[in-house]
Amino acid sequence: MEKYVIEGGHKLHGEIPVYGAKNEALKIIAASVLLEGKCTIKNIPEIEDINRLVEILEDLGAKVERNGHEITIDPQSINKTKPSDDLVHKLRSSVMLAGPLLAHYGKVTMAHPGGCVIGQRPIDMFLSGFKAMGAKVEENDHEYTLQAKKLHGAKIVMPWVMVTATESLMMTACLAEGTTTIINAAMEPEIPALADFLNSCGAKISGAGTPIITIEGVEKLSGGECTIIPDRIEAGTFAIMGLITGSEITVTGCEPKHLETVLETLRRANAKLEVGDNWIKTKPSKLKAVELRTHEYPGFPTDLQSPFTILMTQAEGMSLIHEAIYEGRLFYTDKLNAMGAKIIMCDPHRVIVSGPTPLIAKKLESPDLRAGMGLVLAGLVAEGKTVIDNIYQIERGYENPIARLQALGAKIEKIKE
Ligand code: EPZ
């Protein structure tokens, strides 16, 4: 088993680059299945989730060439629309392939997706959206099958904001006959980025990035190319890493415009930050406790809740953390209490953090992608050597974290035990 070993208590210095957004790259790769030509995607992060999704595409018969942060996909040789179950179970984003396969090939059978244990994460809204567009949906506890000769446009009202469901239905509607309207759509920056790519391939999407998206179906989509936007969750995580270690570091190649609520929340916590057009610099700060509520974009992203909660263990006072999106995304806090934090769980959506408390190194298991990286941040400030296993979860979403953190002077290494 590979593990991270982190010796805490060291200040960091220098620069850390941000790579392409995982949660855009995965959707662009899925959308490539809609195309009648090749697509080239630049600034793709080299992470496990991308590897898994590429494996699924190749399993379906697509041709994929990878060259570092660039990938070229030729979906024209796809010859089946039932991806292998064990690949599908490895990541939730596998569900993103269902709509494009249905829209382009008329039939798809897929096992229910896997992904983080952060909550229920059903796909009922995906399936009801496909049904609204005319698909026949058959489902058992193991897999679901979608069929449609030709999808038609529909009015789809999301009961609450859902990111991948919005993206999936938006891309699927590109090949439906007529107009589809998605009401109460998610507005994450990755969604207009996805729409821009699809429009460059001949789609007719308007309103992406607002709560109402309109898609005029077209006969077919050509190939194309795009460059993935910077990963705002990486950027926020690294800025918090600089603050929690009391360091002066610069996060480079990021898009601060996508982090306005995060930067404002950090400043409310008395964080000293300098922000340029594509960089964020942290300075040693005397942090104070603030209340946090996660919210869909442009609110504070749930994916940064765990790094922020860990930051609050080092802030003066009591902070209330309200994880409003997921019912299972605060259970990692018992691991922080084992390290010496003082966190009370009020209910599955709320914890109260009292700080500052010194943290002591522990042997920990990464529960999921974002909490796993949060535990790395805790290890950077804990006294002693923290060991984190199940690091596959972390490497699902962060490219080469060891090299990037070592370049900042972090005492972190990957060992095999
Ligand atoms: C996306 O997950 C992201 N994943 C998550 O990032 C992110 O935390 C989340 O959006 C919220 O921002 C990807 O983009 C691959 P949702 P997703 O659809 O699509 C419920 C990471 O760390 N729901 O917005 O699963 C669902 O249970 C990952 O990169 C339904 O009820 O989030 C949740 O409570 C973790 N039915 C809520 O909606 C459905 O059909 C929000 O889900 C779909 C979702």
Coordinates of N, CA and C in Angstrom, one line a residue, residues 11-17 19 241 249 400-412:
K11 N 7.6 25.8 7.7 CA 7.0 26.8 6.9 C 7.2 26.5 5.4
L12 N 6.4 27.0 4.6 CA 6.5 26.8 3.1 C 7.0 28.1 2.5
H13 N 7.5 27.9 1.3 CA 7.9 29.2 0.5 C 7.9 28.9 -1.0
G14 N 7.8 29.9 -1.7 CA 7.9 29.7 -3.2 C 6.5 29.7 -3.9
E15 N 6.5 29.0 -5.0 CA 5.3 29.1 -5.9 C 4.7 27.7 -6.1
I16 N 3.4 27.6 -6.2 CA 2.8 26.3 -6.6 C 1.9 26.5 -7.7
P17 N 2.0 25.8 -8.9 CA 1.2 26.0 -10.0 C -0.1 25.2 -9.9
Y19 N -3.2 23.2 -11.9 CA -3.4 22.5 -13.1 C -4.9 22.7 -13.6
M241 N -3.6 26.1 2.3 CA -2.3 25.5 2.7 C -1.3 26.5 3.2
I249 N 3.4 32.0 0.3 CA 3.5 31.2 -0.9 C 2.7 31.9 -2.0
N400 N 0.3 14.7 -9.0 CA 1.6 14.8 -8.4 C 1.7 15.8 -7.2
P401 N 0.8 15.6 -6.2 CA 0.9 16.5 -5.1 C 2.2 16.5 -4.4
I402 N 2.9 15.4 -4.3 CA 4.1 15.3 -3.6 C 5.1 16.2 -4.2
A403 N 5.4 16.2 -5.5 CA 6.4 17.0 -6.1 C 6.1 18.5 -5.9
R404 N 4.8 18.8 -6.0 CA 4.4 20.2 -5.9 C 4.6 20.7 -4.5
L405 N 4.3 19.9 -3.5 CA 4.4 20.3 -2.1 C 5.9 20.3 -1.7
Q406 N 6.6 19.4 -2.2 CA 8.1 19.3 -1.9 C 8.8 20.6 -2.4
A407 N 8.3 21.1 -3.6 CA 8.9 22.3 -4.2 C 8.6 23.5 -3.3
L408 N 7.6 23.4 -2.4 CA 7.3 24.5 -1.5 C 8.1 24.3 -0.2
G409 N 8.9 23.2 -0.1 CA 9.6 23.0 1.1 C 8.9 22.1 2.1
A410 N 7.7 21.5 1.7 CA 7.0 20.6 2.6 C 7.8 19.3 2.8
K411 N 7.8 18.8 4.0 CA 8.5 17.6 4.3 C 7.5 16.5 4.1
I412 N 7.2 16.1 2.9 CA 6.2 15.1 2.5 C 6.9 14.1 1.6

